[in-house]
mmCIF file of C-alpha atoms in Angstrom:
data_model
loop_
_atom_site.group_PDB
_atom_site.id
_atom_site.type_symbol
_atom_site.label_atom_id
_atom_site.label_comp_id
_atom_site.label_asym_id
_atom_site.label_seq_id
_atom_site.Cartn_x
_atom_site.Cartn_y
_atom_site.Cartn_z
ATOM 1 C CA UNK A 1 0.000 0.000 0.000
ATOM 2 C CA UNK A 2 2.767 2.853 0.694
ATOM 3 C CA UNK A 3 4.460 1.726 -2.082
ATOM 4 C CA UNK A 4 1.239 2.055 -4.212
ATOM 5 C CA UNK A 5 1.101 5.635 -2.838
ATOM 6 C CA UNK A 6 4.949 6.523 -3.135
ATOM 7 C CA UNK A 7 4.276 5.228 -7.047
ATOM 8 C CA UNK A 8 0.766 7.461 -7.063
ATOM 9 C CA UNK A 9 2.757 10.699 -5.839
ATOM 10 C CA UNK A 10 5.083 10.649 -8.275
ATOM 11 C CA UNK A 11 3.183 10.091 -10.724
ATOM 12 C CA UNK A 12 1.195 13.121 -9.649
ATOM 13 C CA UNK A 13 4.156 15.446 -9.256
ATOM 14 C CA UNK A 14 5.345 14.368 -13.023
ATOM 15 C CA UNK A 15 2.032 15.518 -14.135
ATOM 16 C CA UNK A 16 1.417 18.712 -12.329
ATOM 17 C CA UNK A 17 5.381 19.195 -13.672
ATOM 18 C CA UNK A 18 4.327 18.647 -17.098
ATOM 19 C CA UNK A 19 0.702 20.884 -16.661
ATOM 20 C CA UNK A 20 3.099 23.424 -15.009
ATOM 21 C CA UNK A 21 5.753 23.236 -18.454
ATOM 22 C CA UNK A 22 2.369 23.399 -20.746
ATOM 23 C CA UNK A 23 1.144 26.414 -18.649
ATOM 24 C CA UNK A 24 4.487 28.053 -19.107
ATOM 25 C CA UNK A 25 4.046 27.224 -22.382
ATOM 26 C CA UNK A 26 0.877 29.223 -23.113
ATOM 27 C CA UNK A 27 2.035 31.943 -21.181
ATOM 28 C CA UNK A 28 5.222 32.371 -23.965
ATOM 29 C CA UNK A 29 2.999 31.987 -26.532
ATOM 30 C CA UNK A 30 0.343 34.787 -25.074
ATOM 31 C CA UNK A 31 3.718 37.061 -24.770
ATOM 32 C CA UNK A 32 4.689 36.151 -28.255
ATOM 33 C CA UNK A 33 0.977 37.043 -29.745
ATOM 34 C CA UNK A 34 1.303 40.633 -27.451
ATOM 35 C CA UNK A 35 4.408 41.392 -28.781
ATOM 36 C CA UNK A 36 3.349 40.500 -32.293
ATOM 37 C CA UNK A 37 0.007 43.039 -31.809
ATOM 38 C CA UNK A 38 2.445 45.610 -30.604
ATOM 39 C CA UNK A 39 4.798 45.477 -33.584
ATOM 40 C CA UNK A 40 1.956 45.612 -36.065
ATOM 41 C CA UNK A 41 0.431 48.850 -33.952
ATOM 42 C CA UNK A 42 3.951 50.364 -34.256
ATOM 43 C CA UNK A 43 3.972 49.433 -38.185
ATOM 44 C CA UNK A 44 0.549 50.581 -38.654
ATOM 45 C CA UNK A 45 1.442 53.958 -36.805
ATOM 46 C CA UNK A 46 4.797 54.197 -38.854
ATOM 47 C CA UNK A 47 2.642 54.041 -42.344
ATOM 48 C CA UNK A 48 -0.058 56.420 -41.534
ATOM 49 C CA UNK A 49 3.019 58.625 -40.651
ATOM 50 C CA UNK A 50 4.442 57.799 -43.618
ATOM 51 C CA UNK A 51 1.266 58.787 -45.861
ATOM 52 C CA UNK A 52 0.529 61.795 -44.459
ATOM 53 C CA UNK A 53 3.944 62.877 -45.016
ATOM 54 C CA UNK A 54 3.366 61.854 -48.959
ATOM 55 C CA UNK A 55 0.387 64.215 -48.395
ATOM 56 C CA UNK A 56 2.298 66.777 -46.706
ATOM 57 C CA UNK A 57 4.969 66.843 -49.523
ATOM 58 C CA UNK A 58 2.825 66.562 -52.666
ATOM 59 C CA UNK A 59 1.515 69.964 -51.215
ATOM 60 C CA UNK A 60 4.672 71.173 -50.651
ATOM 61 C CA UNK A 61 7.424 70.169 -53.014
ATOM 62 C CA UNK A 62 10.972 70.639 -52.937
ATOM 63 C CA UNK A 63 10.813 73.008 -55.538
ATOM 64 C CA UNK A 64 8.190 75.209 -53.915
ATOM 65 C CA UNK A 65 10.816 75.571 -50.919
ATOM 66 C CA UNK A 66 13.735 76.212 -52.948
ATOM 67 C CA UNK A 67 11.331 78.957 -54.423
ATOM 68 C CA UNK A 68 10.430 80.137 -50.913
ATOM 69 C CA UNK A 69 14.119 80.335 -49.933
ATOM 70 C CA UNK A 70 15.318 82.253 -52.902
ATOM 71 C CA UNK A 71 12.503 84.639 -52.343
ATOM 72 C CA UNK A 72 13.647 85.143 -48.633
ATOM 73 C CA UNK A 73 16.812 86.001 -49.656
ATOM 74 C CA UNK A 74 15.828 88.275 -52.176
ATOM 75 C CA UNK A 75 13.640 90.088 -49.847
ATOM 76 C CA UNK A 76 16.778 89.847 -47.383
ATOM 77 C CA UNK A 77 18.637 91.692 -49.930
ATOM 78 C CA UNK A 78 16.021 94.501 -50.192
ATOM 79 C CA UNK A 79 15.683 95.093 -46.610
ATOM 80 C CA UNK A 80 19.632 95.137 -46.698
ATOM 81 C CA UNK A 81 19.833 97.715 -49.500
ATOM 82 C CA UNK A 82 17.033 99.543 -48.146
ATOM 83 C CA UNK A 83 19.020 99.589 -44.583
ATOM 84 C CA UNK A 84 22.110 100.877 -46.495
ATOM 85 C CA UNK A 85 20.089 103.677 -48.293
ATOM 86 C CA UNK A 86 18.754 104.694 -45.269
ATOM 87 C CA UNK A 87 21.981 104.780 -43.481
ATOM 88 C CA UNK A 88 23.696 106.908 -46.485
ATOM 89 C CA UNK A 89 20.931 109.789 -46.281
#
């Protein structure tokens, strides 16, 4: 009879060991599926970023700042020559 129950425990310890291993198990994978969701919120966020800086730029192209900029320095130029006229009165 104790030997029948020695044989019983351990068999009951070798399964709660192996429910406890399976547990861990499905805790890894319910990690794994988190981190997954996260990565394809942070990709999801990175392409609406990325469109509506398409958006941004087919408003405003390159060209129309290298137009801005040249007329910012020409009007830097006016209010330069205008400040040297002024200063030569």
């Amino acid at each position: 009879m104790a030997l029948q129950l020695l044989k019983l425990r351990r068999y009951k310890l070798q399964e709660a060991d192996r429910v406890e291993e399976q547990l861990l198990n499905v805790l890894r994978m319910v990690d794994k599926i988190s981190e997954k969701q996260n990565e394809n919120e942070v990709i999801s966020a990175m392409k609406r970023g990325k469109d509506a800086l398409e958006i941004l730029h087919k408003e405003v192209g390159i060209d129309d700042v290298l137009d801005l900029m040249d007329e910012v320095r020409d009007q830097s130029e006016v209010e330069r020559r205008i400040g040297e006229a002024l200063g030569e009165e």
